[in-house]
Amino acid sequence: MAEGNEAATLLQGGLIVDGTAAPAKVGDVLLVGERIAAVGQVPAALVEAHRPQVIICAGQVVAPGFIDVHTHDDAAAIEKADMLPKLSQGVTTVIVGNCGISLAPVVTGSPAAPLSLLGHSQFRHGTMREYADAVDAARPGVNVAALLGHTALRMRHLAALDRPANAEERAAMAADMQEAMDAGALGLSSGIFYQEAYAADVEELVAVASVAAKNGGVYATHIRDELAGILPALQEAALTARQSGLPLVISHHKCAGPANWGRTRETLPLIEQLAAGQEMAMDVYPYTAGSTVLREDLVDGVIDILITGSQPHPEMGGRYIKDIAAEWGVSQQEAAVRLKPGNACYFQMRQDDVDRVITHPLSMIGSDGLPHDERPHPRLWGAFPRVLATYWRERGLLPLEQAIHKMTGMSATRFRIPQRGFLREGCMADVVVFDPKTVRDAATFEQPRQFSEGIERVWVNGVLSFTAAGRSTGQRAGRFVRRAQAA
Ligand SMILES: [Zn+2]
């Protein structure tokens, strides 16, 4: 057991929600060093031995630190290492490398879209191991676990992106996948929605994904089509995962575009049917707007589109494309062409679809926040408290234990993250204490960089890293987190 001289903290009398979805119970949690030493009834002898600092948590919820399963924080974890947008939500671990876009193993001074979603300055890690070392050296405010991005591999190895990889290119991509798995990556991500990966076929994906499978990894995918072609796109993702032998996570599941609104009534039954034959889950963010690179083919003249950044016209950040188009006297599509390269928020979903996905037993929470946007989608700062405030407390769509499970235990289990996501003796001491009466997101589309409310204290690896009173404690205790070794 832990040494008697390690720092110890006793969280006393809080409502313990342990990450398993089991009923909450009032009790104590003892943190010793970087681990959880006891949960529930803490033996008096243990308290005696460690003489912990006592924090009264009556009326507060004590939960495992949240795991943000869908992020693009690859570079932010190094160059904005305080990670306050996440830490301030109670997030203690982020999964980077989603949507086929990862920092490693790309080395370039001028990343093209969609890699540029990760910023521009950190493409200097030629292997996953180098990236892992850079994360550890930066000592970010939260832990970082990583997927390897399929689009990043294509951009590194393919001479032309408008065709599937040939045998030689597939072998080079597979070798990078092996290196990443050896370095502790969680698995592979893809984003075949993006034109840089759209030409990839199942054979190409399986060639890379099967290396992740052999090493106990997972496969997360931004599917080819979230609009009219969503059902075949889900089938394709499931087929790729089945052929590779990988557990599947459908990224940010949504039915985008007015013509598809309501179609989660079709997609969710299909996902359930597929999940009966293979391991399958999905992530979701609690908003009806998405955010990605600006593309004129996504401009339909119907949905609202908010420009969050534009390289040629930075002054247009924060304005709606319909207003910009009217001012310029051009179509919205033409305005998009002139504003590129840039990023935008697309108000492309309907609330009932988001509700169905969030309340579905196979979904877990991921922010999909973009940390390099001038005016980011508010999910970057608010996704997790928003689930608690809106979906649990105000609308009652989720029991508290389920909401927390979707942010912690389920996330750790599905992504093979060891010793995190649960309040359990021996687990790492990633812990959040929040006020269930006041917790809420404050970030909005107009004011996107706002601290959430009600997140009282956050510990990362046993180190108190955030308090509502003082915000960052100045302590950063995150590290690169490697996947669980298969039993
Ligand atoms: Zn995506």
Coordinates of C-alpha atoms and ligand atoms in Angstrom, one line a residue:
M1 CA 0.0 0.0 0.0
A2 CA 1.0 3.6 -0.2
E3 CA 3.7 5.2 1.9
G4 CA 2.7 7.1 5.0
N5 CA 4.4 10.3 3.8
E6 CA 2.6 10.7 0.6
A7 CA 0.2 13.6 0.2
A8 CA -3.3 12.4 1.1
T9 CA -6.8 14.0 0.8
L10 CA -10.0 12.8 2.3
L11 CA -13.2 13.9 0.4
Q12 CA -15.8 13.6 3.1
G13 CA -19.5 13.1 2.9
G14 CA -20.0 13.7 -0.8
L15 CA -22.5 12.0 -3.1
I16 CA -20.3 9.4 -4.7
V17 CA -21.1 8.6 -8.4
D18 CA -18.4 6.0 -9.2
G19 CA -18.5 5.9 -13.0
T20 CA -20.1 2.4 -13.2
A21 CA -23.7 3.7 -13.4
A22 CA -24.5 2.1 -10.1
P23 CA -26.7 4.1 -7.7
A24 CA -25.0 7.1 -6.1
K25 CA -24.2 6.8 -2.4
V26 CA -23.1 9.3 0.3
G27 CA -19.6 8.4 1.5
D28 CA -15.9 9.3 1.6
V29 CA -13.1 9.0 -0.9
L30 CA -9.4 8.8 0.2
L31 CA -6.7 9.9 -2.2
V32 CA -3.2 8.9 -1.4
G33 CA -0.4 10.0 -3.7
E34 CA -1.5 9.5 -7.3
R35 CA -4.1 6.8 -6.5
I36 CA -7.5 6.3 -4.9
A37 CA -6.9 4.4 -1.6
A38 CA -10.5 3.8 -0.5
V39 CA -14.1 4.6 -1.5
G40 CA -17.2 4.6 0.6
Q41 CA -16.5 3.7 4.2
V42 CA -12.8 4.6 4.6
P43 CA -11.3 2.5 7.5
A44 CA -10.3 4.6 10.4
A45 CA -6.8 3.0 10.5
L46 CA -6.2 4.2 6.9
V47 CA -7.1 7.7 7.8
E48 CA -4.9 7.5 10.9
A49 CA -2.0 6.2 8.8
H50 CA -2.1 8.9 6.2
R51 CA -3.4 11.9 8.1
P52 CA -5.1 13.4 5.1
Q53 CA -6.2 16.9 4.4
V54 CA -10.0 16.8 4.9
I55 CA -12.3 18.4 2.4
I56 CA -16.0 18.5 3.4
C57 CA -18.0 17.6 0.3
A58 CA -21.6 17.5 1.8
G59 CA -24.1 18.5 -0.9
Q60 CA -21.5 18.0 -3.7
V61 CA -21.0 15.2 -6.2
V62 CA -17.7 13.3 -6.2
A63 CA -17.1 11.6 -9.5
P64 CA -14.2 10.2 -11.6
G65 CA -12.6 12.9 -13.7
F66 CA -14.3 13.2 -17.0
I67 CA -12.8 11.6 -20.1
D68 CA -13.2 13.6 -23.3
V69 CA -13.2 10.8 -25.9
H70 CA -13.4 13.1 -28.9
T71 CA -10.8 15.9 -29.1
H72 CA -8.5 17.7 -31.4
D73 CA -6.2 18.7 -28.5
D74 CA -3.1 17.0 -30.0
A75 CA -1.1 20.3 -30.2
A76 CA -3.0 22.2 -27.5
A77 CA -1.8 19.6 -25.0
I78 CA 1.8 20.7 -25.8
E79 CA 1.5 24.4 -26.6
K80 CA -1.4 25.4 -24.4
A81 CA -0.5 23.0 -21.7
D82 CA -2.7 24.4 -19.0
M83 CA -5.6 22.8 -20.9
L84 CA -8.0 25.1 -19.0
P85 CA -10.9 24.7 -21.5
K86 CA -11.0 21.0 -20.5
L87 CA -9.7 21.0 -16.9
S88 CA -12.3 23.7 -16.0
Q89 CA -15.1 21.3 -17.1
G90 CA -13.8 18.5 -14.8
V91 CA -12.1 16.7 -17.7
T92 CA -9.0 14.9 -16.6
T93 CA -8.2 12.9 -19.7
V94 CA -8.5 13.8 -23.4
I95 CA -8.4 11.4 -26.4
V96 CA -6.6 13.1 -29.2
G97 CA -6.1 12.1 -32.9
N98 CA -9.8 11.8 -33.8
C99 CA -11.4 12.1 -37.3
G100 CA -8.3 10.7 -39.0
I101 CA -6.3 13.8 -38.0
S102 CA -3.3 13.3 -35.7
L103 CA -0.2 15.3 -35.1
A104 CA 2.1 12.3 -35.3
P105 CA 3.6 11.2 -37.5
V106 CA 3.5 14.3 -39.7
V107 CA 6.4 16.6 -40.0
T108 CA 5.6 19.8 -41.9
G109 CA 5.8 23.6 -41.4
S110 CA 2.6 24.2 -43.4
P111 CA -0.1 21.6 -42.7
A112 CA -3.0 21.5 -45.2
A113 CA -6.6 21.1 -44.2
P114 CA -7.9 19.1 -42.5
L115 CA -4.6 18.6 -40.5
S116 CA -4.7 22.4 -40.0
L117 CA -7.5 21.9 -37.5
L118 CA -4.7 21.0 -35.1
G119 CA -3.0 24.4 -35.6
H120 CA 0.1 25.0 -37.5
S121 CA 3.2 24.9 -35.3
Q122 CA 3.5 21.5 -33.8
F123 CA 3.8 19.2 -36.7
R124 CA 7.3 18.1 -35.6
H125 CA 6.7 14.6 -34.2
G126 CA 7.7 11.9 -36.7
T127 CA 6.6 9.0 -34.6
M128 CA 3.9 8.4 -31.9
R129 CA 6.7 7.8 -29.4
E130 CA 8.1 11.3 -30.1
Y131 CA 4.6 12.7 -29.6
A132 CA 4.2 10.8 -26.3
D133 CA 7.5 12.1 -25.1
A134 CA 6.6 15.7 -26.1
V135 CA 3.3 15.4 -24.1
D136 CA 5.2 14.1 -21.0
A137 CA 7.8 16.9 -21.4
A138 CA 5.0 19.5 -21.6
R139 CA 3.3 18.0 -18.5
P140 CA -0.2 19.2 -19.6
G141 CA -3.0 20.0 -17.2
V142 CA -4.8 16.8 -18.2
N143 CA -3.8 13.3 -19.3
V144 CA -3.6 12.6 -23.0
A145 CA -4.4 9.3 -24.8
A146 CA -3.9 9.1 -28.6
L147 CA -5.4 7.6 -31.7
L148 CA -3.4 7.5 -34.9
G149 CA -5.1 9.4 -37.7
H150 CA -5.6 7.6 -41.0
T151 CA -5.8 10.9 -43.0
A152 CA -2.4 11.9 -41.4
L153 CA -0.9 8.6 -42.8
R154 CA -2.4 9.3 -46.2
M155 CA -1.0 12.8 -46.3
R156 CA 2.4 11.4 -45.3
H157 CA 2.7 8.4 -47.6
L158 CA 0.4 8.9 -50.7
A159 CA 1.7 10.7 -53.7
A160 CA -1.9 11.5 -54.7
L161 CA -4.9 11.6 -52.4
D162 CA -7.6 11.1 -55.0
R163 CA -7.2 7.3 -55.1
P164 CA -6.8 4.4 -52.7
A165 CA -3.4 3.6 -51.4
N166 CA -1.4 1.1 -53.4
A167 CA 0.3 -2.0 -51.8
E168 CA 3.5 -0.2 -51.0
E169 CA 1.7 2.8 -49.5
R170 CA -0.5 0.5 -47.4
A171 CA 2.6 -1.2 -46.1
A172 CA 4.1 2.1 -45.1
M173 CA 0.9 3.2 -43.3
A174 CA 0.7 -0.2 -41.5
A175 CA 4.3 0.3 -40.3
D176 CA 3.4 3.6 -38.8
M177 CA 0.4 2.0 -37.2
Q178 CA 2.6 -0.6 -35.6
E179 CA 5.0 2.0 -34.3
A180 CA 2.1 3.9 -32.8
M181 CA 0.7 0.8 -31.1
D182 CA 4.1 0.0 -29.7
A183 CA 4.2 3.5 -28.3
G184 CA 0.9 2.9 -26.5
A185 CA -1.7 4.5 -28.9
L186 CA -5.3 3.5 -28.3
G187 CA -5.8 2.6 -32.0
L188 CA -6.8 4.1 -35.3
S189 CA -9.1 6.9 -36.3
S190 CA -10.4 7.8 -39.7
G191 CA -12.2 10.7 -41.3
I192 CA -13.2 9.5 -44.7
F193 CA -15.8 12.3 -44.8
Y194 CA -12.8 14.6 -45.6
Q195 CA -11.8 14.8 -49.3
E196 CA -8.2 13.9 -48.4
A197 CA -9.4 10.5 -47.3
Y198 CA -12.6 10.1 -49.3
A199 CA -10.9 7.9 -51.9
A200 CA -9.8 5.4 -49.3
D201 CA -11.5 2.0 -49.7
V202 CA -12.2 -0.7 -47.2
E203 CA -9.1 -2.6 -48.3
E204 CA -6.9 0.3 -47.5
L205 CA -8.5 0.9 -44.1
V206 CA -8.4 -2.7 -43.2
A207 CA -4.7 -2.9 -44.0
V208 CA -4.0 -0.3 -41.4
A209 CA -6.7 -1.1 -38.9
S210 CA -5.8 -4.8 -38.7
V211 CA -2.5 -3.8 -37.2
A212 CA -4.3 -1.9 -34.5
A213 CA -6.5 -5.0 -34.0
K214 CA -3.6 -7.3 -33.5
N215 CA -2.3 -5.0 -30.8
G216 CA -5.6 -4.7 -28.9
G217 CA -6.6 -1.3 -30.3
V218 CA -9.9 0.3 -31.2
Y219 CA -11.2 2.1 -34.3
A220 CA -13.0 5.4 -34.2
T221 CA -14.4 6.9 -37.4
H222 CA -15.9 10.1 -38.7
I223 CA -18.0 8.2 -41.3
R224 CA -18.1 9.0 -45.0
D225 CA -21.5 10.6 -45.0
E226 CA -23.6 12.0 -42.1
L227 CA -26.2 13.4 -44.6
A228 CA -28.4 11.4 -47.1
G229 CA -26.0 8.5 -47.3
I230 CA -25.6 7.9 -43.6
L231 CA -27.0 4.3 -43.5
P232 CA -24.5 2.9 -46.0
A233 CA -21.8 4.9 -44.3
L234 CA -22.6 3.3 -41.0
Q235 CA -22.5 -0.1 -42.7
E236 CA -19.2 0.6 -44.2
A237 CA -17.7 1.6 -40.8
A238 CA -19.1 -1.6 -39.3
L239 CA -17.7 -3.7 -42.2
T240 CA -14.2 -2.2 -41.8
A241 CA -14.2 -2.8 -38.1
R242 CA -15.5 -6.4 -38.5
Q243 CA -12.9 -7.3 -41.2
S244 CA -10.1 -5.8 -39.1
G245 CA -11.3 -7.4 -35.9
L246 CA -11.6 -4.1 -34.0
P247 CA -14.1 -2.6 -31.6
L248 CA -15.8 0.4 -33.3
V249 CA -16.7 3.9 -32.1
I250 CA -18.8 6.0 -34.5
S251 CA -17.6 9.6 -34.0
H252 CA -20.0 12.5 -33.1
H253 CA -23.0 10.6 -34.3
K254 CA -25.5 12.9 -36.0
C255 CA -28.0 13.3 -38.7
A256 CA -26.9 16.4 -40.5
G257 CA -28.9 18.7 -42.8
P258 CA -32.7 19.4 -42.8
A259 CA -33.4 16.5 -45.2
N260 CA -32.0 14.1 -42.6
W261 CA -33.6 15.5 -39.5
G262 CA -35.4 12.8 -37.5
R263 CA -33.4 10.0 -39.1
T264 CA -31.8 8.9 -35.8
R265 CA -35.0 6.8 -35.8
E266 CA -33.3 4.8 -38.5
T267 CA -29.7 5.1 -37.6
L268 CA -30.0 4.1 -34.0
P269 CA -31.8 0.8 -34.7
L270 CA -29.2 0.0 -37.4
I271 CA -26.4 0.7 -34.8
E272 CA -28.2 -1.6 -32.3
Q273 CA -28.5 -4.3 -34.9
L274 CA -24.9 -4.1 -35.9
A275 CA -23.8 -3.9 -32.2
A276 CA -25.5 -7.2 -31.6
G277 CA -22.8 -8.8 -33.8
Q278 CA -19.7 -6.7 -33.0
E279 CA -18.4 -4.3 -30.3
M280 CA -19.7 -0.9 -31.3
A281 CA -20.4 2.4 -29.6
M282 CA -20.6 6.1 -30.5
D283 CA -19.7 9.5 -29.2
V284 CA -21.8 12.7 -29.2
Y285 CA -21.6 16.3 -28.2
P286 CA -24.6 18.1 -26.6
Y287 CA -25.3 20.8 -29.2
T288 CA -27.3 21.1 -32.4
A289 CA -24.4 22.8 -34.3
G290 CA -21.3 21.1 -35.6
S291 CA -18.0 22.7 -36.4
T292 CA -15.4 21.9 -39.0
V293 CA -13.5 23.4 -41.9
L294 CA -15.4 25.8 -44.2
R295 CA -16.5 24.0 -47.3
E296 CA -18.8 25.4 -49.9
D297 CA -20.5 22.0 -50.6
L298 CA -21.8 22.1 -47.0
V299 CA -23.4 25.5 -47.6
D300 CA -27.0 24.8 -48.5
G301 CA -28.6 28.2 -48.1
V302 CA -30.9 26.8 -45.5
I303 CA -29.0 26.2 -42.3
D304 CA -27.3 29.0 -40.3
I305 CA -23.5 28.9 -40.7
L306 CA -21.3 31.0 -38.3
I307 CA -17.8 31.7 -39.5
T308 CA -15.4 31.0 -36.6
G309 CA -12.2 31.9 -38.5
S310 CA -11.1 32.8 -42.0
Q311 CA -7.5 33.3 -43.2
P312 CA -8.3 35.8 -46.0
H313 CA -11.0 37.6 -44.0
P314 CA -10.3 37.3 -40.3
E315 CA -12.6 40.3 -39.7
M316 CA -15.5 38.1 -40.6
G317 CA -15.0 35.7 -37.6
G318 CA -18.1 35.6 -35.5
R319 CA -20.5 36.6 -38.3
Y320 CA -23.1 34.5 -40.2
I321 CA -22.4 33.6 -43.8
K322 CA -25.8 34.8 -44.9
D323 CA -25.0 38.3 -43.7
I324 CA -21.6 38.3 -45.2
A325 CA -23.0 37.1 -48.6
A326 CA -25.7 39.8 -48.5
E327 CA -23.1 42.4 -47.8
W328 CA -20.9 41.2 -50.6
G329 CA -23.8 40.7 -53.0
V330 CA -22.9 37.1 -53.7
S331 CA -24.4 33.7 -53.1
Q332 CA -23.6 32.0 -49.7
Q333 CA -21.5 29.4 -51.6
E334 CA -19.5 32.1 -53.3
A335 CA -19.0 33.7 -49.9
A336 CA -17.7 30.4 -48.6
V337 CA -15.2 30.2 -51.5
R338 CA -13.9 33.6 -50.7
L339 CA -13.7 33.0 -47.0
K340 CA -11.6 29.8 -47.4
P341 CA -9.5 28.5 -45.8
G342 CA -11.4 28.9 -42.6
N343 CA -13.6 27.1 -40.1
A344 CA -17.3 27.4 -39.3
C345 CA -20.1 26.3 -37.1
Y346 CA -22.9 24.6 -39.0
F347 CA -26.4 24.6 -37.3
Q348 CA -27.2 21.4 -39.0
M349 CA -28.8 19.1 -36.4
R350 CA -32.2 19.0 -34.7
Q351 CA -32.7 18.8 -31.0
D352 CA -34.8 15.6 -31.0
D353 CA -32.0 13.7 -32.9
V354 CA -29.3 15.0 -30.4
D355 CA -31.6 13.9 -27.5
R356 CA -32.1 10.4 -28.9
V357 CA -28.3 9.9 -29.4
I358 CA -27.3 11.3 -26.0
T359 CA -29.8 9.1 -24.1
H360 CA -28.9 6.0 -26.1
P361 CA -27.1 3.4 -24.0
L362 CA -24.3 3.1 -26.6
S363 CA -23.3 6.8 -26.6
M364 CA -20.6 8.5 -24.6
I365 CA -19.7 12.2 -24.4
G366 CA -16.9 13.8 -26.5
S367 CA -16.6 17.5 -27.0
D368 CA -15.1 17.6 -30.5
G369 CA -13.8 21.1 -29.5
L370 CA -11.4 22.9 -31.7
P371 CA -8.8 24.6 -29.5
H372 CA -7.1 26.7 -32.3
D373 CA -10.2 28.6 -33.5
E374 CA -10.3 32.3 -32.8
R375 CA -14.0 32.0 -31.8
P376 CA -14.4 28.3 -31.0
H377 CA -17.6 26.4 -30.9
P378 CA -18.7 26.6 -27.3
R379 CA -18.4 22.8 -26.9
L380 CA -14.7 23.4 -26.4
W381 CA -15.4 25.0 -23.0
G382 CA -18.8 23.7 -22.1
A383 CA -19.7 20.2 -23.4
F384 CA -19.5 18.3 -20.1
P385 CA -21.2 20.7 -17.7
R386 CA -23.8 21.2 -20.4
V387 CA -24.7 17.5 -20.3
L388 CA -25.1 17.7 -16.5
A389 CA -27.1 21.0 -16.5
T390 CA -29.3 20.6 -19.5
Y391 CA -29.7 16.9 -20.1
W392 CA -29.7 15.7 -16.4
R393 CA -30.8 18.5 -14.1
E394 CA -33.1 20.7 -16.3
R395 CA -34.6 18.3 -18.8
G396 CA -34.3 15.0 -16.8
L397 CA -33.4 13.0 -19.9
L398 CA -30.6 11.1 -18.2
P399 CA -30.2 9.9 -14.6
L400 CA -27.1 11.4 -13.0
E401 CA -25.4 8.1 -12.7
Q402 CA -25.9 7.4 -16.5
A403 CA -24.7 10.9 -17.4
I404 CA -21.5 10.4 -15.4
H405 CA -21.0 6.9 -16.8
K406 CA -21.1 8.3 -20.3
M407 CA -18.3 10.6 -19.4
T408 CA -16.1 8.2 -17.3
G409 CA -16.4 4.5 -16.9
M410 CA -17.9 3.7 -20.3
S411 CA -15.4 5.9 -22.0
A412 CA -12.4 4.2 -20.3
T413 CA -13.8 0.7 -21.0
R414 CA -14.6 1.3 -24.7
F415 CA -11.3 3.0 -25.4
R416 CA -9.2 0.6 -23.3
I417 CA -7.9 3.2 -21.0
P418 CA -6.6 1.4 -17.9
Q419 CA -7.2 2.4 -14.2
R420 CA -9.2 5.5 -15.0
G421 CA -12.9 6.4 -15.3
F422 CA -13.9 4.8 -12.0
L423 CA -13.8 5.7 -8.3
R424 CA -12.3 2.5 -7.1
E425 CA -9.5 1.5 -4.8
G426 CA -6.3 1.3 -6.8
C427 CA -7.4 3.5 -9.7
M428 CA -5.6 6.7 -10.6
A429 CA -6.8 9.6 -8.6
D430 CA -8.5 11.6 -11.4
V431 CA -11.4 13.1 -9.5
V432 CA -13.9 15.9 -9.9
V433 CA -16.1 17.5 -7.2
F434 CA -19.0 19.5 -8.5
D435 CA -22.1 21.2 -7.2
P436 CA -25.2 19.4 -8.6
K437 CA -27.4 22.5 -8.0
T438 CA -25.3 25.0 -9.9
V439 CA -23.1 23.1 -12.4
R440 CA -23.7 24.5 -15.9
D441 CA -21.9 25.6 -19.0
A442 CA -21.5 29.3 -19.6
A443 CA -19.8 29.3 -23.0
T444 CA -22.1 30.4 -25.9
F445 CA -21.7 31.0 -29.6
E446 CA -21.4 34.7 -28.9
Q447 CA -19.1 34.3 -25.8
P448 CA -17.4 31.0 -26.4
R449 CA -14.4 31.3 -24.0
Q450 CA -16.3 31.1 -20.6
F451 CA -15.5 29.0 -17.6
S452 CA -18.3 26.7 -16.6
E453 CA -19.9 27.1 -13.2
G454 CA -20.1 24.6 -10.3
I455 CA -17.0 22.6 -11.0
E456 CA -15.5 23.0 -7.5
R457 CA -12.3 20.9 -7.6
V458 CA -10.4 18.7 -10.0
W459 CA -7.5 16.3 -9.2
V460 CA -5.3 14.9 -11.9
N461 CA -3.2 11.9 -10.9
G462 CA -3.8 12.9 -7.3
V463 CA -2.7 16.6 -7.8
L464 CA -5.3 19.3 -7.1
S465 CA -5.2 21.1 -10.5
F466 CA -8.3 23.3 -10.6
T467 CA -10.6 25.0 -8.0
A468 CA -13.7 27.1 -8.7
A469 CA -12.3 29.7 -6.4
G470 CA -8.8 30.1 -7.8
R471 CA -9.2 28.3 -11.2
S472 CA -5.9 26.8 -12.2
T473 CA -3.9 25.9 -9.1
G474 CA -0.7 26.2 -11.2
Q475 CA -0.1 22.5 -10.8
R476 CA -0.1 20.4 -14.0
A477 CA 0.0 16.7 -13.5
G478 CA -1.1 15.2 -16.8
R479 CA 0.8 12.6 -18.7
F480 CA 0.6 10.5 -21.9
V481 CA -1.7 7.5 -21.1
R482 CA -1.1 4.2 -22.8
R483 CA -3.8 1.7 -23.7
A484 CA -4.6 -1.3 -21.5
Q485 CA -2.6 -4.4 -22.3
A486 CA -4.9 -7.2 -23.5
A487 CA -5.2 -9.9 -20.9
Ligands
ZN1 ZN -15.0 14.5 -37.1

